[in-house]
mmCIF file of C-alpha atoms and ligand atoms in Angstrom:
data_model
loop_
_atom_site.group_PDB
_atom_site.id
_atom_site.type_symbol
_atom_site.label_atom_id
_atom_site.label_comp_id
_atom_site.label_asym_id
_atom_site.label_seq_id
_atom_site.Cartn_x
_atom_site.Cartn_y
_atom_site.Cartn_z
ATOM 1 C CA MET A 1 14.842 17.332 -4.428
ATOM 2 C CA LYS A 2 11.906 16.580 -6.867
ATOM 3 C CA LEU A 3 9.036 14.092 -6.251
ATOM 4 C CA ALA A 4 10.374 11.726 -8.490
ATOM 5 C CA ASP A 5 13.509 11.664 -6.524
ATOM 6 C CA ILE A 6 12.192 10.818 -3.350
ATOM 7 C CA ALA A 7 9.773 7.688 -5.163
ATOM 8 C CA GLY A 8 12.833 5.744 -6.547
ATOM 9 C CA ARG A 9 14.866 6.625 -3.238
ATOM 10 C CA PHE A 10 12.834 4.046 -1.398
ATOM 11 C CA ARG A 11 12.106 1.823 -4.192
ATOM 12 C CA ILE A 12 13.552 -1.065 -3.799
ATOM 13 C CA ASP A 13 15.176 -1.892 -7.231
ATOM 14 C CA LYS A 14 17.664 -4.332 -5.996
ATOM 15 C CA PRO A 15 15.892 -7.038 -4.223
ATOM 16 C CA ASP A 16 19.168 -9.731 -4.049
ATOM 17 C CA LYS A 17 20.655 -6.606 -1.743
ATOM 18 C CA PHE A 18 17.700 -5.560 0.172
ATOM 19 C CA ARG A 19 18.652 -5.686 3.956
ATOM 20 C CA LEU A 20 16.335 -4.256 6.230
ATOM 21 C CA SER A 21 19.253 -3.183 8.823
ATOM 22 C CA ASP A 22 20.242 -0.731 5.828
ATOM 23 C CA HIS A 23 16.834 1.200 5.828
ATOM 24 C CA ASP A 24 16.781 4.377 8.672
ATOM 25 C CA SER A 25 12.745 4.444 9.583
ATOM 26 C CA LYS A 26 13.878 8.202 11.111
ATOM 27 C CA GLU A 27 15.485 9.763 7.328
ATOM 28 C CA THR A 28 13.255 12.524 5.615
ATOM 29 C CA CYS A 29 15.942 13.413 2.902
ATOM 30 C CA GLY A 30 16.728 16.793 4.825
ATOM 31 C CA LEU A 31 13.572 17.788 4.536
ATOM 32 C CA ASP A 32 12.234 19.711 7.537
ATOM 33 C CA ILE A 33 8.171 20.172 7.926
ATOM 34 C CA GLY A 34 8.871 23.318 10.045
ATOM 35 C CA LYS A 35 10.264 24.300 6.834
ATOM 36 C CA SER A 36 8.455 25.344 3.384
ATOM 37 C CA ASN A 37 10.391 22.857 1.514
ATOM 38 C CA ALA A 38 8.638 19.778 2.815
ATOM 39 C CA LYS A 39 5.184 21.870 3.375
ATOM 40 C CA ASP A 40 5.229 22.782 -0.722
ATOM 41 C CA MET A 41 6.137 19.279 -1.693
ATOM 42 C CA LEU A 42 3.317 17.859 0.483
ATOM 43 C CA ALA A 43 1.178 20.579 -1.628
ATOM 44 C CA ASP A 44 2.649 19.643 -4.554
ATOM 45 C CA GLY A 45 2.664 15.773 -4.026
ATOM 46 C CA LEU A 46 -1.440 16.042 -3.699
ATOM 47 C CA LYS A 47 -2.310 18.817 -6.251
ATOM 48 C CA ARG A 48 -0.776 16.075 -8.807
ATOM 49 C CA LEU A 49 -1.981 13.241 -7.037
ATOM 50 C CA GLU A 50 -5.835 14.965 -7.795
ATOM 51 C CA ALA A 51 -4.791 15.972 -11.398
ATOM 52 C CA VAL A 52 -3.512 12.506 -12.314
ATOM 53 C CA GLN A 53 -6.577 10.364 -10.241
ATOM 54 C CA GLU A 54 -8.779 12.776 -12.651
ATOM 55 C CA LYS A 55 -7.293 11.622 -16.002
ATOM 56 C CA LEU A 56 -7.404 7.740 -14.492
ATOM 57 C CA TYR A 57 -10.964 7.782 -13.892
ATOM 58 C CA ALA A 58 -11.701 9.560 -17.201
ATOM 59 C CA GLN A 59 -9.327 7.241 -18.934
ATOM 60 C CA ASP A 60 -11.126 3.785 -17.098
ATOM 61 C CA GLN A 61 -8.199 1.850 -18.479
ATOM 62 C CA TRP A 62 -5.914 1.340 -15.452
ATOM 63 C CA SER A 63 -6.173 0.444 -12.352
ATOM 64 C CA VAL A 64 -3.864 1.096 -8.902
ATOM 65 C CA LEU A 65 -3.555 -1.119 -6.401
ATOM 66 C CA ILE A 66 -1.882 0.278 -3.235
ATOM 67 C CA VAL A 67 -0.947 -1.869 -0.612
ATOM 68 C CA LEU A 68 0.273 -0.886 2.567
ATOM 69 C CA GLN A 69 2.115 -3.439 5.659
ATOM 70 C CA ALA A 70 3.909 -2.152 8.483
ATOM 71 C CA MET A 71 3.591 -2.868 12.446
ATOM 72 C CA ASP A 72 0.829 -1.712 14.329
ATOM 73 C CA ALA A 73 0.835 1.892 14.578
ATOM 74 C CA ALA A 74 3.229 2.517 12.153
ATOM 75 C CA GLY A 75 1.058 5.044 10.167
ATOM 76 C CA LYS A 76 -0.981 3.180 7.908
ATOM 77 C CA ASP A 77 -4.247 5.006 8.639
ATOM 78 C CA GLY A 78 -2.851 8.259 8.567
ATOM 79 C CA VAL A 79 -1.260 7.550 4.864
ATOM 80 C CA ILE A 80 -4.765 6.876 3.687
ATOM 81 C CA LYS A 81 -6.180 9.710 5.167
ATOM 82 C CA HIS A 82 -3.523 12.004 3.436
ATOM 83 C CA VAL A 83 -3.562 10.445 0.039
ATOM 84 C CA MET A 84 -7.417 10.277 -0.057
ATOM 85 C CA THR A 85 -7.810 13.913 0.676
ATOM 86 C CA ALA A 86 -6.465 14.233 -2.998
ATOM 87 C CA ILE A 87 -8.759 11.495 -4.733
ATOM 88 C CA ASN A 88 -12.424 11.619 -5.950
ATOM 89 C CA PRO A 89 -13.521 9.143 -3.301
ATOM 90 C CA GLN A 90 -16.028 8.004 -6.306
ATOM 91 C CA GLY A 91 -13.150 6.311 -7.412
ATOM 92 C CA CYS A 92 -11.447 5.035 -4.471
ATOM 93 C CA GLU A 93 -11.922 1.561 -2.181
ATOM 94 C CA VAL A 94 -10.404 1.116 1.133
ATOM 95 C CA HIS A 95 -10.417 -2.754 2.192
ATOM 96 C CA PRO A 96 -9.095 -3.814 5.471
ATOM 97 C CA PHE A 97 -7.868 -7.150 6.248
ATOM 98 C CA LYS A 98 -8.151 -8.688 9.423
ATOM 99 C CA GLN A 99 -8.113 -11.806 10.481
ATOM 100 C CA PRO A 100 -10.063 -13.986 7.947
ATOM 101 C CA SER A 101 -13.288 -15.060 8.381
ATOM 102 C CA ASP A 102 -14.547 -18.968 8.025
ATOM 103 C CA GLU A 103 -15.507 -18.606 4.546
ATOM 104 C CA GLU A 104 -12.052 -16.909 3.665
ATOM 105 C CA LEU A 105 -10.410 -19.527 5.478
ATOM 106 C CA SER A 106 -11.861 -21.699 3.392
ATOM 107 C CA HIS A 107 -10.598 -21.114 -0.239
ATOM 108 C CA ASN A 108 -6.533 -20.016 -0.900
ATOM 109 C CA PHE A 109 -4.952 -16.847 0.418
ATOM 110 C CA LEU A 110 -4.932 -14.777 -2.362
ATOM 111 C CA TRP A 111 -9.044 -15.668 -2.720
ATOM 112 C CA ARG A 112 -10.476 -12.627 -0.560
ATOM 113 C CA ALA A 113 -7.921 -10.276 -1.754
ATOM 114 C CA GLY A 114 -8.815 -11.177 -5.796
ATOM 115 C CA ARG A 115 -12.454 -9.930 -5.189
ATOM 116 C CA ARG A 116 -11.618 -6.623 -3.806
ATOM 117 C CA LEU A 117 -9.198 -5.590 -6.890
ATOM 118 C CA PRO A 118 -10.395 -2.156 -8.166
ATOM 119 C CA GLY A 119 -11.934 -2.217 -11.514
ATOM 120 C CA ARG A 120 -10.861 -0.150 -14.017
ATOM 121 C CA GLY A 121 -10.083 3.905 -13.543
ATOM 122 C CA ARG A 122 -10.197 2.947 -9.686
ATOM 123 C CA VAL A 123 -7.609 2.946 -6.894
ATOM 124 C CA GLY A 124 -8.109 0.075 -4.292
ATOM 125 C CA ILE A 125 -6.381 0.986 -1.741
ATOM 126 C CA PHE A 126 -5.314 -2.660 0.573
ATOM 127 C CA ASN A 127 -4.876 -2.032 4.358
ATOM 128 C CA ARG A 128 -2.917 -4.885 4.961
ATOM 129 C CA SER A 129 -3.534 -7.112 1.964
ATOM 130 C CA TYR A 130 -2.883 -10.963 1.242
ATOM 131 C CA TYR A 131 1.037 -10.071 2.643
ATOM 132 C CA GLU A 132 -0.749 -10.973 6.210
ATOM 133 C CA ASP A 133 -0.278 -14.485 5.027
ATOM 134 C CA VAL A 134 3.429 -14.362 4.832
ATOM 135 C CA LEU A 135 3.987 -12.194 7.794
ATOM 136 C CA VAL A 136 1.715 -12.708 10.627
ATOM 137 C CA VAL A 137 1.001 -16.451 9.671
ATOM 138 C CA ARG A 138 4.613 -16.799 9.414
ATOM 139 C CA VAL A 139 5.600 -15.603 12.822
ATOM 140 C CA HIS A 140 2.634 -17.608 13.805
ATOM 141 C CA PRO A 141 2.973 -21.160 11.896
ATOM 142 C CA GLU A 142 -0.632 -22.292 14.220
ATOM 143 C CA TYR A 143 -2.569 -20.165 11.915
ATOM 144 C CA LEU A 144 -2.242 -22.116 9.115
ATOM 145 C CA ALA A 145 -3.311 -25.492 10.644
ATOM 146 C CA SER A 146 -6.621 -23.560 11.246
ATOM 147 C CA ALA A 147 -6.781 -22.796 7.157
ATOM 148 C CA GLN A 148 -7.162 -26.761 6.735
ATOM 149 C CA ILE A 149 -4.774 -27.148 4.290
ATOM 150 C CA PRO A 150 -3.952 -30.722 3.605
ATOM 151 C CA GLU A 151 -1.264 -31.753 5.635
ATOM 152 C CA ASN A 152 0.836 -32.874 2.983
ATOM 153 C CA LEU A 153 0.947 -29.819 1.049
ATOM 154 C CA LEU A 154 2.375 -27.865 4.228
ATOM 155 C CA GLY A 155 6.393 -28.738 3.757
ATOM 156 C CA ALA A 156 8.887 -26.755 4.691
ATOM 157 C CA ASN A 157 8.719 -24.873 0.989
ATOM 158 C CA ILE A 158 5.499 -23.160 1.585
ATOM 159 C CA TRP A 159 6.704 -19.587 2.308
ATOM 160 C CA LYS A 160 8.687 -20.159 -0.859
ATOM 161 C CA GLN A 161 5.803 -21.279 -2.791
ATOM 162 C CA ARG A 162 3.581 -18.877 -1.330
ATOM 163 C CA PHE A 163 6.169 -15.751 -2.572
ATOM 164 C CA GLU A 164 6.138 -17.607 -6.080
ATOM 165 C CA SER A 165 1.722 -17.795 -6.236
ATOM 166 C CA ILE A 166 2.478 -13.729 -4.682
ATOM 167 C CA ARG A 167 4.363 -12.575 -7.819
ATOM 168 C CA ASN A 168 2.027 -14.493 -10.286
ATOM 169 C CA PHE A 169 -0.946 -13.043 -9.072
ATOM 170 C CA GLU A 170 0.739 -9.490 -9.240
ATOM 171 C CA ARG A 171 2.233 -10.154 -13.240
ATOM 172 C CA ASN A 172 -1.345 -11.158 -13.377
ATOM 173 C CA LEU A 173 -2.764 -7.679 -12.285
ATOM 174 C CA ALA A 174 0.011 -6.024 -14.178
ATOM 175 C CA ARG A 175 -0.483 -7.622 -18.013
ATOM 176 C CA ASN A 176 -4.547 -6.958 -17.172
ATOM 177 C CA GLY A 177 -3.595 -2.804 -16.586
ATOM 178 C CA THR A 178 -3.556 -2.582 -12.380
ATOM 179 C CA CYS A 179 -0.663 -1.127 -11.483
ATOM 180 C CA VAL A 180 0.701 -2.115 -8.058
ATOM 181 C CA LEU A 181 2.425 -0.486 -5.623
ATOM 182 C CA LYS A 182 3.354 -1.510 -2.408
ATOM 183 C CA PHE A 183 4.333 -0.322 0.775
ATOM 184 C CA PHE A 184 6.089 -1.264 4.426
ATOM 185 C CA LEU A 185 5.597 2.044 6.593
ATOM 186 C CA ASN A 186 9.381 0.966 8.456
ATOM 187 C CA ILE A 187 9.446 2.217 11.933
ATOM 188 C CA SER A 188 11.546 1.554 14.923
ATOM 189 C CA ARG A 189 10.556 -0.591 17.932
ATOM 190 C CA ASP A 190 11.259 2.727 19.767
ATOM 191 C CA GLU A 191 9.003 4.754 18.013
ATOM 192 C CA GLN A 192 6.215 1.733 17.893
ATOM 193 C CA ARG A 193 6.925 2.187 21.706
ATOM 194 C CA LYS A 194 5.835 5.466 21.684
ATOM 195 C CA ARG A 195 2.869 5.333 19.818
ATOM 196 C CA LEU A 196 1.599 2.546 21.757
ATOM 197 C CA LEU A 197 2.016 5.033 25.041
ATOM 198 C CA ASP A 198 0.216 8.113 23.660
ATOM 199 C CA ARG A 199 -2.625 5.363 22.455
ATOM 200 C CA LEU A 200 -2.897 4.465 26.104
ATOM 201 C CA ASN A 201 -2.396 7.568 27.504
ATOM 202 C CA ASP A 202 -5.360 9.471 25.751
ATOM 203 C CA PRO A 203 -8.890 8.196 26.255
ATOM 204 C CA THR A 204 -9.928 9.266 22.765
ATOM 205 C CA LYS A 205 -7.063 7.052 21.135
ATOM 206 C CA HIS A 206 -7.735 3.614 23.368
ATOM 207 C CA TRP A 207 -10.414 2.277 20.766
ATOM 208 C CA LYS A 208 -7.329 1.761 18.714
ATOM 209 C CA PHE A 209 -5.355 -0.172 21.356
ATOM 210 C CA SER A 210 -5.936 -3.587 21.213
ATOM 211 C CA ALA A 211 -4.078 -5.890 24.006
ATOM 212 C CA GLY A 212 -2.839 -8.049 20.872
ATOM 213 C CA ASP A 213 -0.135 -5.453 20.032
ATOM 214 C CA LEU A 214 1.927 -6.146 23.048
ATOM 215 C CA ALA A 215 1.762 -9.690 22.357
ATOM 216 C CA GLU A 216 2.864 -9.016 19.035
ATOM 217 C CA ARG A 217 5.977 -6.359 19.327
ATOM 218 C CA LYS A 218 7.107 -9.245 21.642
ATOM 219 C CA LEU A 219 7.965 -11.146 18.829
ATOM 220 C CA TRP A 220 9.404 -7.604 17.194
ATOM 221 C CA PRO A 221 12.788 -9.461 15.196
ATOM 222 C CA LYS A 222 10.850 -12.727 13.773
ATOM 223 C CA TYR A 223 7.946 -9.366 11.985
ATOM 224 C CA MET A 224 11.221 -7.916 10.617
ATOM 225 C CA GLU A 225 12.918 -11.559 9.343
ATOM 226 C CA ALA A 226 9.273 -12.283 7.519
ATOM 227 C CA TYR A 227 9.339 -8.697 6.096
ATOM 228 C CA GLU A 228 12.877 -9.134 4.897
ATOM 229 C CA ASP A 229 12.439 -12.279 3.455
ATOM 230 C CA ALA A 230 8.851 -11.015 1.775
ATOM 231 C CA ILE A 231 10.329 -8.104 0.573
ATOM 232 C CA ARG A 232 13.192 -9.540 -1.040
ATOM 233 C CA SER A 233 11.243 -12.257 -2.591
ATOM 234 C CA THR A 234 8.166 -10.198 -4.288
ATOM 235 C CA SER A 235 10.267 -7.050 -5.170
ATOM 236 C CA THR A 236 9.532 -6.863 -9.221
ATOM 237 C CA ASP A 237 9.220 -4.846 -11.738
ATOM 238 C CA ASP A 238 5.590 -5.649 -12.269
ATOM 239 C CA ALA A 239 5.286 -4.724 -8.659
ATOM 240 C CA PRO A 240 7.900 -2.788 -6.507
ATOM 241 C CA TRP A 241 8.428 -2.706 -3.184
ATOM 242 C CA TYR A 242 9.121 1.172 -1.209
ATOM 243 C CA VAL A 243 10.231 1.021 2.234
ATOM 244 C CA VAL A 244 9.165 4.171 3.450
ATOM 245 C CA PRO A 245 10.529 5.879 6.418
ATOM 246 C CA GLY A 246 8.303 5.651 9.123
ATOM 247 C CA ASP A 247 8.861 7.551 12.365
ATOM 248 C CA HIS A 248 8.098 11.125 10.930
ATOM 249 C CA LYS A 249 4.743 10.590 10.097
ATOM 250 C CA TRP A 250 4.662 14.229 7.054
ATOM 251 C CA PHE A 251 7.666 12.380 5.754
ATOM 252 C CA SER A 252 5.734 8.624 4.893
ATOM 253 C CA ARG A 253 2.927 10.313 3.924
ATOM 254 C CA LEU A 254 5.241 12.357 1.273
ATOM 255 C CA VAL A 255 6.975 8.970 0.222
ATOM 256 C CA VAL A 256 3.987 7.240 -0.422
ATOM 257 C CA ALA A 257 1.928 10.225 -2.214
ATOM 258 C CA ALA A 258 5.653 10.916 -4.238
ATOM 259 C CA ALA A 259 5.874 7.102 -5.030
ATOM 260 C CA VAL A 260 2.170 6.762 -6.209
ATOM 261 C CA VAL A 261 2.446 10.083 -8.653
ATOM 262 C CA ASP A 262 5.838 8.871 -9.885
ATOM 263 C CA ALA A 263 4.076 5.706 -11.061
ATOM 264 C CA LEU A 264 1.021 7.644 -12.481
ATOM 265 C CA GLU A 265 2.588 9.780 -14.209
ATOM 266 C CA ARG A 266 4.545 7.269 -16.177
ATOM 267 C CA LEU A 267 1.623 5.587 -17.465
ATOM 268 C CA LYS A 268 0.938 8.503 -19.362
ATOM 269 C CA LEU A 269 -2.742 9.159 -18.425
ATOM 270 C CA GLU A 270 -4.869 10.815 -20.936
ATOM 271 C CA TYR A 271 -8.493 11.882 -20.827
ATOM 272 C CA PRO A 272 -10.043 10.088 -23.571
ATOM 273 C CA ASP A 273 -10.483 11.442 -26.586
ATOM 274 C CA ALA A 274 -13.798 11.794 -27.867
ATOM 275 C CA GLY A 275 -13.809 10.698 -31.372
ATOM 276 C CA ASP A 276 -15.220 12.647 -34.286
ATOM 277 C CA ALA A 277 -18.590 12.034 -34.346
ATOM 278 C CA ALA A 278 -18.872 12.473 -30.678
ATOM 279 C CA ARG A 279 -17.080 16.039 -31.552
ATOM 280 C CA GLU A 280 -19.740 16.879 -33.720
ATOM 281 C CA ARG A 281 -22.420 15.815 -31.360
ATOM 282 C CA ILE A 282 -20.932 17.984 -28.225
ATOM 283 C CA ASN A 283 -20.842 21.242 -30.827
ATOM 284 C CA GLU A 284 -24.510 20.462 -31.370
ATOM 285 C CA ALA A 285 -25.600 20.233 -28.429
ATOM 286 C CA ARG A 286 -23.407 23.847 -27.500
ATOM 287 C CA LYS A 287 -25.536 25.512 -30.593
ATOM 288 C CA ALA A 288 -28.311 24.077 -29.179
ATOM 289 C CA LEU A 289 -27.920 25.808 -25.238
ATOM 290 C CA GLU A 290 -26.119 29.117 -27.005
ATOM 291 C CA ALA A 291 -29.701 29.171 -28.469
ATOM 292 C CA GLU A 292 -31.698 29.275 -25.631
ATOM 293 C CA LYS A 293 -30.465 32.585 -24.276
HETATM 294 P P1 ATP B 301 -3.263 -0.524 13.516
HETATM 295 O O1 ATP B 301 -2.521 -0.170 13.317
HETATM 296 O O2 ATP B 301 -4.645 1.042 13.948
HETATM 297 O O3 ATP B 301 -3.715 -1.498 14.662
HETATM 298 P P2 ATP B 301 -4.772 -2.654 12.122
HETATM 299 O O4 ATP B 301 -4.398 -2.764 11.061
HETATM 300 O O5 ATP B 301 -3.773 -3.451 13.217
HETATM 301 O O6 ATP B 301 -4.718 -1.257 12.395
HETATM 302 P P3 ATP B 301 -6.283 -4.442 13.560
HETATM 303 O O7 ATP B 301 -7.910 -4.485 13.559
HETATM 304 O O8 ATP B 301 -5.833 -4.064 14.842
HETATM 305 O O9 ATP B 301 -5.779 -3.663 12.643
HETATM 306 O O10 ATP B 301 -5.755 -6.010 13.694
HETATM 307 C C1 ATP B 301 -5.676 -6.500 12.278
HETATM 308 C C2 ATP B 301 -5.487 -8.051 12.627
HETATM 309 O O11 ATP B 301 -5.217 -8.606 11.432
HETATM 310 C C3 ATP B 301 -3.967 -7.650 12.505
HETATM 311 O O12 ATP B 301 -2.917 -7.921 13.656
HETATM 312 C C4 ATP B 301 -3.595 -8.588 11.468
HETATM 313 O O13 ATP B 301 -1.974 -8.844 11.596
HETATM 314 C C5 ATP B 301 -4.351 -9.960 11.150
HETATM 315 N N1 ATP B 301 -4.399 -10.253 10.276
HETATM 316 C C6 ATP B 301 -4.475 -9.982 8.758
HETATM 317 N N2 ATP B 301 -4.738 -10.754 7.864
HETATM 318 C C7 ATP B 301 -4.417 -11.967 8.739
HETATM 319 C C8 ATP B 301 -4.341 -13.290 8.550
HETATM 320 N N3 ATP B 301 -4.781 -13.497 7.017
HETATM 321 N N4 ATP B 301 -4.270 -13.900 9.081
HETATM 322 C C9 ATP B 301 -4.467 -13.751 10.541
HETATM 323 N N5 ATP B 301 -4.264 -12.680 10.996
HETATM 324 C C10 ATP B 301 -4.568 -11.556 10.069
HETATM 325 MG MG1 MG B 302 -3.783 -3.260 14.996
#
């Protein structure tokens, strides 16, 4: 199995047919982390990611936006750390999206994301994103009230309208040279229980636990409905979703790396050509330095 096959396997190409229940959170495509097949692929993924990111940075034309969404304890942080090991920190920014500030709430829901987008040549990683505004806010409609939106704009169509706004936002990014890749780390409810318990049983992990985690966990079915609708409504060629099996951390890291490598290699990035005049200057500089000996 190749990295491109893994990427394709989990990309949502037929959003109309998408159902979360068809996706197994324990899937590993027959790979086994105890065996070299998986270890070699993980290493290969990072090596290719490193090579392609350097070209992205050098060419300074495209940018990459990686959106990570998941329930608590699904492993977003681990995925970010894994991907980052292959990326030159100078060419990458990570932004966590938490409860919005008063200033953020006083603007439209895409405003805070728009200010954090990666510039040309750069990779931006959104740890949560503007999708929270069709996920957590949909599950807790009372959050809409704090956004001070005029009441007559809060109709039943608000989620459809937000999906449309998101599609347009992402299309605009794509048309301006940003490769948008979106990942839902799909863990099972049972795996989340195990991981939250791990956090509680290990004092070095207590900082990761917040009381709200259990309250959100109780709303699991509502979140899954919201995720399903969001993924159905915003999987596009401009900005595909990948539904990543999340119960095995090593496998979710492999899938994300594979998808990023696959998308970037398709861009056929090249180191910039210096041009004739610059080549002449380079030759002169080389001669001058060699003559110093
Ligand atoms: P971990 O997986 O380690 O718990 P996290 O991403 O959940 O990390 P937290 O600081 O625990 O980080 O939580 C951030 C919280 O902010 C999440 O519960 C998320 O749903 C919430 N949030 C993000 N955007 C919004 C928004 N627009 N409106 C309301 N809540 C939001
Ligand atoms: Mg949390």
